[in-house]
Tab-separated table of C-alpha atoms and ligand atoms in Angstrom:
chain	number	residue	atom	x	y	z
A	16	MET	CA	110.970	72.061	127.416
A	17	TRP	CA	108.222	74.266	126.022
A	18	ASP	CA	104.976	75.046	127.856
A	19	LEU	CA	102.755	73.861	125.027
A	20	LEU	CA	103.280	71.801	121.880
A	21	LEU	CA	100.808	71.294	119.046
A	22	THR	CA	101.642	68.337	116.801
A	23	ASN	CA	100.475	66.683	113.565
A	24	GLY	CA	98.346	69.594	112.324
A	25	VAL	CA	98.118	71.050	108.807
A	26	ILE	CA	99.704	74.433	109.517
A	27	ILE	CA	98.803	77.485	107.430
A	28	THR	CA	101.156	80.198	108.655
A	29	VAL	CA	99.949	83.215	106.588
A	30	ASP	CA	103.552	84.469	106.891
A	31	GLY	CA	105.275	86.499	104.168
A	32	GLU	CA	106.498	83.330	102.376
A	33	HIS	CA	103.136	81.532	102.677
A	34	HIS	CA	104.682	78.552	104.489
A	35	LEU	CA	102.346	75.604	104.783
A	36	TYR	CA	103.203	72.358	106.606
A	37	ASP	CA	101.093	69.309	105.749
A	38	LYS	CA	102.050	67.747	109.044
A	39	GLY	CA	103.625	70.282	111.340
A	40	TYR	CA	104.260	71.339	114.925
A	41	ILE	CA	104.240	74.576	116.923
A	42	GLY	CA	106.144	74.965	120.214
A	43	VAL	CA	104.926	77.686	122.604
A	44	GLU	CA	106.924	79.209	125.424
A	45	GLY	CA	104.962	81.536	127.699
A	46	ASP	CA	102.986	83.831	125.401
A	47	THR	CA	105.258	83.362	122.381
A	48	ILE	CA	105.706	80.974	119.444
A	49	ALA	CA	109.139	79.398	120.116
A	50	ALA	CA	109.337	77.092	117.103
A	51	ILE	CA	107.299	76.036	114.086
A	52	GLY	CA	107.981	73.562	111.292
A	53	PRO	CA	107.360	70.133	109.757
A	54	MET	CA	107.032	67.178	112.162
A	55	GLU	CA	110.248	65.557	110.912
A	56	GLU	CA	112.194	68.529	112.315
A	57	LEU	CA	110.663	68.318	115.811
A	58	GLY	CA	113.160	65.729	117.053
A	59	GLU	CA	113.074	64.939	120.775
A	60	ARG	CA	111.712	68.304	121.852
A	61	THR	CA	108.545	68.241	123.922
A	62	ALA	CA	106.427	70.376	126.274
A	63	ALA	CA	104.575	70.366	129.586
A	64	ARG	CA	101.353	69.960	127.602
A	65	VAL	CA	101.196	68.283	124.209
A	66	ILE	CA	98.046	68.473	122.057
A	67	ASP	CA	97.813	66.106	119.108
A	68	CYS	CA	96.197	68.144	116.306
A	69	LYS	CA	95.788	65.240	113.869
A	70	GLY	CA	92.694	65.923	111.779
A	71	HIS	CA	93.016	69.674	112.349
A	72	ALA	CA	94.147	72.701	110.397
A	73	ILE	CA	96.132	75.218	112.441
A	74	LEU	CA	95.956	78.921	111.574
A	75	PRO	CA	96.696	82.280	113.143
A	76	GLY	CA	93.783	83.507	115.247
A	77	LEU	CA	91.432	85.684	113.194
A	78	VAL	CA	91.498	89.454	113.715
A	79	ASP	CA	88.106	91.148	113.536
A	80	GLY	CA	88.874	94.820	113.045
A	81	HIS	CA	85.404	96.197	113.628
A	82	GLY	CA	82.380	95.383	115.750
A	83	HIS	CA	80.199	97.082	118.331
A	84	GLY	CA	80.031	96.723	122.092
A	85	GLY	CA	76.397	96.503	123.197
A	86	HIS	CA	74.861	94.973	120.076
A	87	CYS	CA	74.861	91.344	121.320
A	88	LEU	CA	72.104	92.355	123.751
A	89	ILE	CA	69.998	94.206	121.187
A	90	ARG	CA	70.431	92.098	118.044
A	91	THR	CA	67.265	91.783	115.907
A	92	LEU	CA	65.371	94.147	118.227
A	93	GLY	CA	63.468	96.853	116.399
A	94	GLU	CA	64.744	96.028	112.904
A	95	HIS	CA	61.144	96.447	111.710
A	96	LEU	CA	60.439	99.805	113.358
A	97	ASP	CA	59.606	102.822	111.223
A	98	ASP	CA	61.464	105.254	113.480
A	99	GLY	CA	64.774	103.564	112.868
A	100	TRP	CA	67.075	101.065	114.455
A	101	GLU	CA	69.839	103.598	115.085
A	102	GLU	CA	67.560	105.744	117.182
A	103	MET	CA	66.378	102.759	119.237
A	104	ALA	CA	69.978	101.665	119.780
A	105	GLU	CA	70.988	105.123	120.957
A	106	THR	CA	68.011	105.289	123.322
A	107	ILE	CA	68.974	101.917	124.781
A	108	TYR	CA	72.644	102.762	125.189
A	109	TYR	CA	72.142	106.264	126.528
A	110	ARG	CA	69.045	105.675	128.692
A	111	CYS	CA	68.688	101.998	129.646
A	112	THR	CA	72.142	100.633	130.506
A	113	ASP	CA	74.547	100.429	133.424
A	114	PRO	CA	78.108	99.048	133.782
A	115	GLU	CA	76.690	95.547	134.383
A	116	PHE	CA	75.076	95.678	130.938
A	117	TRP	CA	78.376	96.608	129.280
A	118	ARG	CA	80.338	94.007	131.238
A	119	ALA	CA	77.869	91.170	130.543
A	120	GLU	CA	77.604	92.096	126.867
A	121	GLY	CA	81.397	92.381	126.560
A	122	ALA	CA	81.767	88.830	127.855
A	123	LEU	CA	78.980	87.508	125.617
A	124	ALA	CA	80.442	89.147	122.510
A	125	ALA	CA	83.955	87.937	123.278
A	126	ALA	CA	82.647	84.410	123.927
A	127	GLU	CA	80.906	84.441	120.542
A	128	ARG	CA	83.994	85.724	118.775
A	129	LEU	CA	86.354	83.253	120.456
A	130	LYS	CA	84.063	80.353	119.572
A	131	PHE	CA	84.264	81.436	115.918
A	132	GLY	CA	88.079	81.589	116.039
A	133	THR	CA	88.590	85.329	116.490
A	134	THR	CA	91.440	85.961	118.914
A	135	THR	CA	91.779	89.745	118.485
A	136	ALA	CA	88.618	91.818	118.503
A	137	VAL	CA	87.867	95.497	118.010
A	138	SER	CA	84.652	96.991	119.414
A	139	MET	CA	83.348	100.511	119.172
A	140	VAL	CA	81.395	100.792	122.415
A	141	GLY	CA	77.789	101.552	121.539
A	142	SER	CA	76.321	102.064	118.112
A	143	THR	CA	77.985	105.400	118.326
A	144	PRO	CA	79.934	105.780	121.560
A	145	ARG	CA	78.421	106.780	124.887
A	146	VAL	CA	80.709	109.445	126.296
A	147	ASP	CA	79.349	110.797	129.574
A	148	SER	CA	81.648	108.453	131.487
A	149	ILE	CA	84.469	105.965	130.898
A	150	LEU	CA	82.502	103.229	132.704
A	151	PRO	CA	80.827	101.676	129.608
A	152	VAL	CA	84.118	101.218	127.730
A	153	GLN	CA	85.892	100.092	130.901
A	154	ALA	CA	83.226	97.476	131.686
A	155	ASN	CA	83.216	96.317	128.053
A	156	LEU	CA	86.990	95.807	128.115
A	157	GLU	CA	86.970	94.026	131.475
A	158	GLY	CA	84.076	91.752	130.518
A	159	SER	CA	85.771	90.888	127.216
A	160	VAL	CA	89.277	90.083	128.442
A	161	ALA	CA	87.902	87.855	131.227
A	162	THR	CA	87.048	85.329	128.479
A	163	GLY	CA	90.675	85.148	127.318
A	164	ILE	CA	90.327	87.251	124.134
A	165	ARG	CA	92.655	90.070	123.010
A	166	GLN	CA	90.339	93.077	123.058
A	167	LEU	CA	90.603	96.607	121.664
A	168	SER	CA	87.596	98.732	122.581
A	169	GLY	CA	87.144	102.345	121.712
A	170	ILE	CA	85.243	105.500	122.386
A	171	GLY	CA	85.222	108.926	120.745
A	172	SER	CA	82.746	111.592	119.716
A	173	PRO	CA	79.386	110.086	118.780
A	174	TYR	CA	77.518	111.058	115.626
A	175	GLY	CA	73.921	112.281	115.551
A	176	ALA	CA	72.613	115.535	116.944
A	177	PHE	CA	73.779	117.081	120.233
A	178	PRO	CA	72.887	117.582	122.996
A	179	LYS	CA	72.346	113.958	123.988
A	180	VAL	CA	71.026	112.959	127.391
A	181	ALA	CA	72.677	110.072	129.266
A	182	ARG	CA	70.942	108.374	132.166
A	183	THR	CA	72.903	106.982	135.113
A	184	TYR	CA	71.181	104.506	137.435
A	185	ARG	CA	71.802	104.285	141.182
A	186	GLU	CA	71.726	101.071	143.221
A	187	ASP	CA	68.138	101.736	144.366
A	188	GLY	CA	66.876	102.017	140.751
A	189	SER	CA	66.583	105.822	140.783
A	190	PHE	CA	68.498	107.717	138.125
A	191	GLU	CA	70.101	110.984	137.135
A	192	ASP	CA	70.233	112.521	133.654
A	193	THR	CA	73.312	114.255	132.252
A	194	VAL	CA	73.414	116.464	129.184
A	195	VAL	CA	76.246	115.262	126.945
A	196	THR	CA	78.171	117.882	125.002
A	197	PRO	CA	80.930	117.630	122.386
A	198	GLU	CA	83.369	118.930	125.024
A	199	MET	CA	82.450	116.018	127.266
A	200	ALA	CA	83.201	113.603	124.418
A	201	TYR	CA	86.768	114.913	124.076
A	202	LYS	CA	87.351	114.861	127.823
A	203	THR	CA	85.954	111.347	128.365
A	204	THR	CA	87.770	109.896	125.352
A	205	GLU	CA	91.102	111.229	126.581
A	206	GLU	CA	90.440	110.068	130.149
A	207	ALA	CA	89.563	106.543	128.935
A	208	VAL	CA	92.630	106.199	126.726
A	209	ARG	CA	94.899	107.654	129.423
A	210	THR	CA	93.625	105.579	132.341
A	211	LEU	CA	92.550	102.227	130.838
A	212	ASN	CA	95.731	101.351	128.964
A	213	GLY	CA	98.566	99.432	130.592
A	214	ARG	CA	96.220	97.629	133.002
A	215	HIS	CA	96.083	94.304	131.206
A	216	LYS	CA	98.307	92.878	128.463
A	217	ARG	CA	95.404	91.702	126.281
A	218	MET	CA	93.411	94.924	126.579
A	219	MET	CA	93.712	98.240	124.737
A	220	CYS	CA	91.483	101.297	124.824
A	221	ILE	CA	91.542	103.002	121.420
A	222	VAL	CA	90.056	106.163	119.926
A	223	ALA	CA	86.901	105.216	118.017
A	224	PRO	CA	84.546	108.080	117.180
A	225	GLY	CA	81.238	107.180	115.503
A	226	ARG	CA	82.284	108.933	112.326
A	227	MET	CA	85.123	111.081	110.994
A	228	GLY	CA	85.143	113.466	108.083
A	229	ARG	CA	82.031	115.530	107.646
A	230	ARG	CA	79.246	114.507	110.047
A	231	PRO	CA	76.025	115.889	108.526
A	232	ASP	CA	74.590	117.092	111.859
A	233	GLU	CA	77.589	119.323	112.586
A	234	SER	CA	79.029	122.527	111.138
A	235	ASP	CA	82.304	122.441	109.200
A	236	GLU	CA	84.062	124.131	112.136
A	237	ALA	CA	82.759	121.531	114.586
A	238	ASN	CA	83.832	118.713	112.263
A	239	ILE	CA	87.312	120.133	111.793
A	240	ARG	CA	87.743	120.420	115.561
A	241	HIS	CA	86.382	116.891	116.052
A	242	ASN	CA	88.738	115.368	113.460
A	243	ARG	CA	91.700	117.201	114.999
A	244	GLU	CA	90.873	116.243	118.585
A	245	MET	CA	90.355	112.559	117.808
A	246	HIS	CA	93.646	112.483	115.911
A	247	ARG	CA	95.446	114.368	118.682
A	248	ILE	CA	94.314	111.935	121.396
A	249	ALA	CA	95.236	108.875	119.300
A	250	GLU	CA	98.679	110.328	118.559
A	251	THR	CA	99.347	111.427	122.135
A	252	TYR	CA	98.638	107.975	123.573
A	253	ASP	CA	99.908	106.035	120.537
A	254	VAL	CA	96.730	104.042	119.901
A	255	PRO	CA	94.876	103.291	116.655
A	256	LEU	CA	92.279	105.764	115.387
A	257	HIS	CA	89.237	103.882	114.206
A	258	THR	CA	85.887	105.088	112.870
A	259	HIS	CA	83.074	104.802	110.311
A	260	ALA	CA	83.383	106.867	107.116
A	261	TYR	CA	81.402	107.346	103.926
A	262	GLY	CA	81.546	109.250	100.640
A	263	GLY	CA	82.756	112.830	101.115
A	264	ASP	CA	84.471	112.168	104.454
A	265	VAL	CA	87.924	111.464	103.016
A	266	GLN	CA	87.753	114.563	100.815
A	267	PHE	CA	86.720	116.679	103.814
A	268	MET	CA	89.626	115.370	105.879
A	269	MET	CA	92.043	115.969	103.008
A	270	ASP	CA	90.793	119.530	102.546
A	271	HIS	CA	90.823	120.529	106.230
A	272	THR	CA	92.887	118.131	108.360
A	273	PRO	CA	95.160	116.133	106.024
A	274	GLU	CA	97.376	115.170	108.976
A	275	VAL	CA	94.739	112.658	110.161
A	276	LEU	CA	95.054	110.569	106.970
A	277	THR	CA	97.766	108.106	108.025
A	278	PRO	CA	98.074	104.284	108.072
A	279	ARG	CA	97.029	104.424	111.763
A	280	LEU	CA	93.522	105.477	110.695
A	281	SER	CA	90.979	102.774	109.822
A	282	LEU	CA	87.705	103.645	108.098
A	283	THR	CA	84.858	101.148	108.403
A	284	HIS	CA	82.395	100.784	105.524
A	285	SER	CA	84.055	103.301	103.183
A	286	THR	CA	81.103	103.218	100.814
A	287	GLY	CA	80.327	105.915	98.268
A	288	TYR	CA	83.833	107.372	97.846
A	289	SER	CA	84.657	109.365	94.720
A	290	GLN	CA	87.556	108.330	92.473
A	291	GLN	CA	89.480	111.259	93.908
A	292	GLU	CA	88.928	109.982	97.429
A	293	LEU	CA	90.224	106.548	96.421
A	294	GLU	CA	93.353	108.208	95.052
A	295	ILE	CA	93.794	110.125	98.330
A	296	LEU	CA	93.575	106.849	100.281
A	297	ALA	CA	96.085	105.131	97.985
A	298	ARG	CA	98.482	108.043	98.490
A	299	THR	CA	98.111	108.552	102.248
A	300	GLY	CA	97.656	104.965	103.488
A	301	PRO	CA	94.627	104.702	105.837
A	302	TYR	CA	92.960	101.297	106.055
A	303	VAL	CA	89.535	100.534	104.640
A	304	PHE	CA	87.678	98.099	106.918
A	305	HIS	CA	85.138	96.442	104.655
A	306	GLY	CA	82.180	94.558	106.131
A	307	PRO	CA	80.730	92.561	103.219
A	308	THR	CA	77.797	91.273	105.283
A	309	THR	CA	76.792	94.663	106.687
A	310	HIS	CA	73.707	96.739	106.121
A	311	ALA	CA	76.001	99.559	104.931
A	312	ASN	CA	77.384	97.321	102.193
A	313	ALA	CA	73.901	96.201	101.167
A	314	VAL	CA	72.712	99.755	100.603
A	315	GLY	CA	76.068	101.335	99.673
A	316	HIS	CA	79.017	100.411	97.536
A	317	CYS	CA	82.616	99.704	98.519
A	318	PRO	CA	84.699	98.870	95.412
A	319	VAL	CA	86.963	96.305	97.113
A	320	GLN	CA	88.568	94.886	93.970
A	321	GLU	CA	89.391	98.329	92.567
A	322	MET	CA	90.745	99.455	95.941
A	323	LEU	CA	93.075	96.453	96.164
A	324	GLU	CA	94.266	96.988	92.592
A	325	MET	CA	95.049	100.630	93.463
A	326	GLY	CA	97.116	99.506	96.471
A	327	ILE	CA	94.657	100.797	99.073
A	328	HIS	CA	95.101	99.035	102.422
A	329	LEU	CA	92.072	96.890	103.201
A	330	ALA	CA	90.829	94.386	105.770
A	331	VAL	CA	87.569	92.434	106.062
A	332	VAL	CA	85.512	92.838	109.256
A	333	THR	CA	82.192	91.583	110.641
A	334	ASP	CA	80.786	94.868	112.009
A	335	GLY	CA	79.029	92.393	114.291
A	336	THR	CA	76.984	91.625	115.908
A	337	ALA	CA	73.866	93.405	114.728
A	338	GLY	CA	70.306	92.872	113.669
A	339	ASP	CA	71.244	90.850	110.628
A	340	ARG	CA	74.706	89.421	111.256
A	341	SER	CA	76.871	87.543	113.706
A	342	PHE	CA	80.560	87.683	114.595
A	343	ASP	CA	81.339	84.753	112.289
A	344	LEU	CA	84.218	86.156	110.228
A	345	TRP	CA	84.257	82.924	108.167
A	346	ARG	CA	80.980	84.032	106.624
A	347	ASP	CA	82.492	87.390	105.703
A	348	MET	CA	85.375	85.603	103.939
A	349	LYS	CA	82.835	83.916	101.657
A	350	ASN	CA	80.707	87.009	101.217
A	351	VAL	CA	83.555	89.306	100.202
A	352	GLN	CA	84.459	86.855	97.432
A	353	LEU	CA	80.875	86.291	96.359
A	354	PHE	CA	79.908	89.965	96.200
A	355	GLN	CA	83.024	91.106	94.336
A	356	ARG	CA	82.759	88.195	91.873
A	357	PHE	CA	79.058	88.863	91.373
A	358	ARG	CA	79.593	92.589	90.936
A	359	LYS	CA	82.358	92.167	88.348
A	360	ARG	CA	80.921	88.957	86.811
A	361	ASP	CA	84.328	87.345	87.311
A	362	GLY	CA	84.652	84.125	89.318
A	363	THR	CA	88.421	84.367	89.672
A	364	LEU	CA	88.622	87.502	91.823
A	365	LEU	CA	89.883	87.488	95.404
A	366	PRO	CA	91.612	84.104	95.675
A	367	CYS	CA	91.273	82.285	99.016
A	368	GLY	CA	94.823	83.017	100.223
A	369	LYS	CA	94.283	86.750	99.710
A	370	VAL	CA	90.990	86.561	101.610
A	371	LEU	CA	92.709	84.801	104.516
A	372	GLU	CA	95.233	87.653	104.702
A	373	LEU	CA	92.366	90.162	104.846
A	374	VAL	CA	91.166	88.674	108.164
A	375	THR	CA	94.587	88.024	109.747
A	376	ILE	CA	97.761	89.908	108.866
A	377	GLU	CA	96.094	92.908	107.167
A	378	PRO	CA	93.876	93.934	110.112
A	379	ALA	CA	96.845	93.231	112.431
A	380	ARG	CA	98.863	95.730	110.378
A	381	ALA	CA	96.048	98.273	110.487
A	382	LEU	CA	96.030	98.086	114.284
A	383	GLY	CA	99.827	98.397	114.487
A	384	LEU	CA	100.052	94.862	115.922
A	385	ASP	CA	101.522	92.912	112.991
A	386	HIS	CA	104.839	92.476	114.828
A	387	LEU	CA	102.864	90.458	117.414
A	388	ILE	CA	99.876	88.821	115.732
A	389	GLY	CA	98.269	88.055	112.361
A	390	SER	CA	100.532	85.158	111.286
A	391	LEU	CA	102.222	82.125	112.809
A	392	GLU	CA	105.925	82.994	113.100
A	393	VAL	CA	108.652	82.435	115.677
A	394	GLY	CA	108.735	85.353	118.106
A	395	LYS	CA	105.114	86.370	117.579
A	396	ARG	CA	102.427	85.921	120.212
A	397	ALA	CA	100.885	82.456	120.298
A	398	ASP	CA	97.415	83.412	119.011
A	399	ILE	CA	96.486	80.142	117.328
A	400	ILE	CA	93.309	78.360	116.266
A	401	ALA	CA	92.687	74.770	115.180
A	402	VAL	CA	89.821	73.784	112.893
A	403	ASN	CA	88.392	70.259	112.970
A	404	VAL	CA	88.645	69.102	109.362
A	405	MET	CA	87.483	65.513	109.935
A	406	GLN	CA	83.936	66.445	109.017
A	407	PRO	CA	81.887	65.656	105.896
A	408	HIS	CA	82.057	69.216	104.542
A	409	LEU	CA	85.853	69.440	104.859
A	410	ALA	CA	87.132	65.888	104.299
A	411	PRO	CA	89.183	64.574	102.621
A	412	PHE	CA	91.244	67.584	103.584
A	413	VAL	CA	93.347	68.599	100.578
A	414	MET	CA	93.961	72.114	99.178
A	415	PRO	CA	93.746	73.423	102.755
A	416	VAL	CA	93.394	77.165	102.101
A	417	GLN	CA	90.553	76.759	99.599
A	418	ARG	CA	88.764	74.104	101.660
A	419	LEU	CA	88.733	76.369	104.713
A	420	VAL	CA	87.877	79.684	103.091
A	421	TYR	CA	85.120	78.230	100.879
A	422	HIS	CA	83.684	75.619	103.246
A	423	ALA	CA	84.538	76.148	106.934
A	424	MET	CA	82.332	78.106	109.320
A	425	GLY	CA	82.958	79.466	112.810
A	426	GLN	CA	81.580	76.381	114.566
A	427	ASP	CA	84.309	74.234	112.985
A	428	VAL	CA	86.962	75.878	115.172
A	429	ASP	CA	87.568	73.711	118.208
A	430	LEU	CA	90.782	74.947	119.802
A	431	VAL	CA	91.640	78.595	120.494
A	432	ILE	CA	94.865	79.840	122.070
A	433	VAL	CA	95.454	83.512	122.872
A	434	ASP	CA	98.770	84.793	124.199
A	435	GLY	CA	99.888	81.194	124.787
A	436	GLN	CA	96.877	80.414	126.986
A	437	ILE	CA	94.115	78.040	125.922
A	438	ALA	CA	90.829	79.969	125.743
A	439	MET	CA	88.685	77.247	124.141
A	440	GLU	CA	89.179	73.501	123.899
A	441	GLY	CA	86.724	71.006	122.418
A	442	ARG	CA	84.438	74.011	121.716
A	443	THR	CA	84.167	74.854	125.421
A	444	LEU	CA	85.588	78.082	126.812
A	445	THR	CA	88.189	77.334	129.452
A	446	GLN	CA	88.823	80.651	131.227
A	447	ILE	CA	85.241	81.536	132.074
A	448	SER	CA	82.024	79.628	132.715
A	449	GLU	CA	79.888	79.768	129.575
A	450	GLU	CA	76.822	79.161	131.728
A	451	LYS	CA	77.616	82.264	133.770
A	452	VAL	CA	78.211	84.350	130.622
A	453	LEU	CA	74.746	83.390	129.349
A	454	GLU	CA	73.067	83.953	132.734
A	455	ASP	CA	74.671	87.375	133.195
A	456	ALA	CA	73.662	88.312	129.649
A	457	ALA	CA	70.048	87.240	130.229
A	458	ARG	CA	69.864	89.267	133.452
A	459	ALA	CA	71.357	92.374	131.814
A	460	PHE	CA	68.954	91.996	128.888
A	461	GLU	CA	65.883	91.790	131.158
A	462	LYS	CA	66.926	94.893	133.078
A	463	MET	CA	67.578	96.848	129.883
A	464	ILE	CA	64.308	95.815	128.215
A	465	SER	CA	62.220	96.718	131.286
A	466	ARG	CA	63.839	100.169	131.355
A	467	LEU	CA	63.141	100.623	127.635
A	468	ASN	CA	59.497	99.639	128.140
A	469	ARG	CA	58.703	99.314	124.416
A	470	PRO	CA	57.315	95.815	123.796
A	471	GLU	CA	56.932	96.548	120.072
A	472	VAL	CA	60.713	96.287	119.566
A	473	MET	CA	60.323	92.496	119.899
A	474	GLN	CA	57.033	92.142	117.978
A	475	ASN	CA	57.057	92.121	114.205
A	476	ASP	CA	53.690	91.311	112.657
A	477	LYS	CA	54.961	92.093	109.126
A	478	LEU	CA	57.482	89.269	109.221
A	479	TYR	CA	55.862	87.224	106.441
A	480	GLU	CA	55.142	90.097	104.088
A	481	LEU	CA	57.346	90.911	101.104
A	482	ARG	CA	58.616	94.081	102.710
A	483	GLN	CA	58.814	95.105	106.318
B	509	ZN	ZN1	80.038	99.687	112.705
């Protein structure tokens, strides 16, 4: 007898053969998919818990390859300020936070992602990582996994000018400032990856510097050392290397540290590359993590269609949450199609099945986890979501892949299973109190905003003008 059995669902496996069962079942034993197939093959087999998924589509849990720890408690703040959102975010993260902030935000972000059907989440902690201590990334990981999600959070050298000053608060509200150096970034990154892994089966600490390649605030020598160190730590502890990158960065890595360009490297945004850089990527195999809904994609250019045609590895990510976007990866599925079709004036590009792979098996591969997650197959982890399709915008439910990719949104997901454990049922999280997640988040927000002491970050009197 299995532990869990899902019956009567429309199952979209996203496996190599694109199996689809109009009326199928999935048997789960412990954390693993034990059997999957059409209902007529189920026979007498049953489970301790049986969930009838009639009126539901069943898919692999979505994999969001890039987001930021911290942003759920600063979203929309300061988007109208002249002195820049990035600077405000860095001030908040470096001067106004404590482990409770990172823990509460980690739980809030994971709750949002789970409720949109994301079962594996990647977060770079901070806008660009805070590196004076491992406590922010540790608290982010612990807060996240408490919700039931599979969480990969990372730190690495931040971008922007050094030295940075990090403020640590004591219990009595007093504080101490620490000058953060590049050396400290290497030391803290290695300490985090060494000590935080192996503690929990759904948690991984990865290497995630704010940028790799040629950071404009640093000398070539400093950038070469940075690229080497980040690569060395990722290799030593066998974890993914994940970062932001833009035009010129791939060429710089190729010229100075070609050893870092491997399929274990994922490069978020990847806007502004030269043709030569695209050819380097096609040859060496790093992943492009494309966020269609991001600010970077609005102001830059990532030639997704051309990249895919060249055989460049690519996944679609939210880069959430932020001023102007949520963690709803379903929206990114629509946007990546829309923007590529608009750009090329061709409504046939990026078919729905391909888009579904870009948010499941492709990011799983990029993270080195495709033997465990990213598709529904016997022997893989039971990371499964069910979408309620008995709703006006999805019924009658035919052509399942197109109906979901074109029409479903995050709120249509109503069952989420991670590692064989139910994390959400009937749109309510089951492993943590949602009320407590929201209360903790509100408390952490109040504390942070009083430390920041800049009321203008929440006041935008230009909101109804044509430009901010
Ligand atoms: Zn990002």
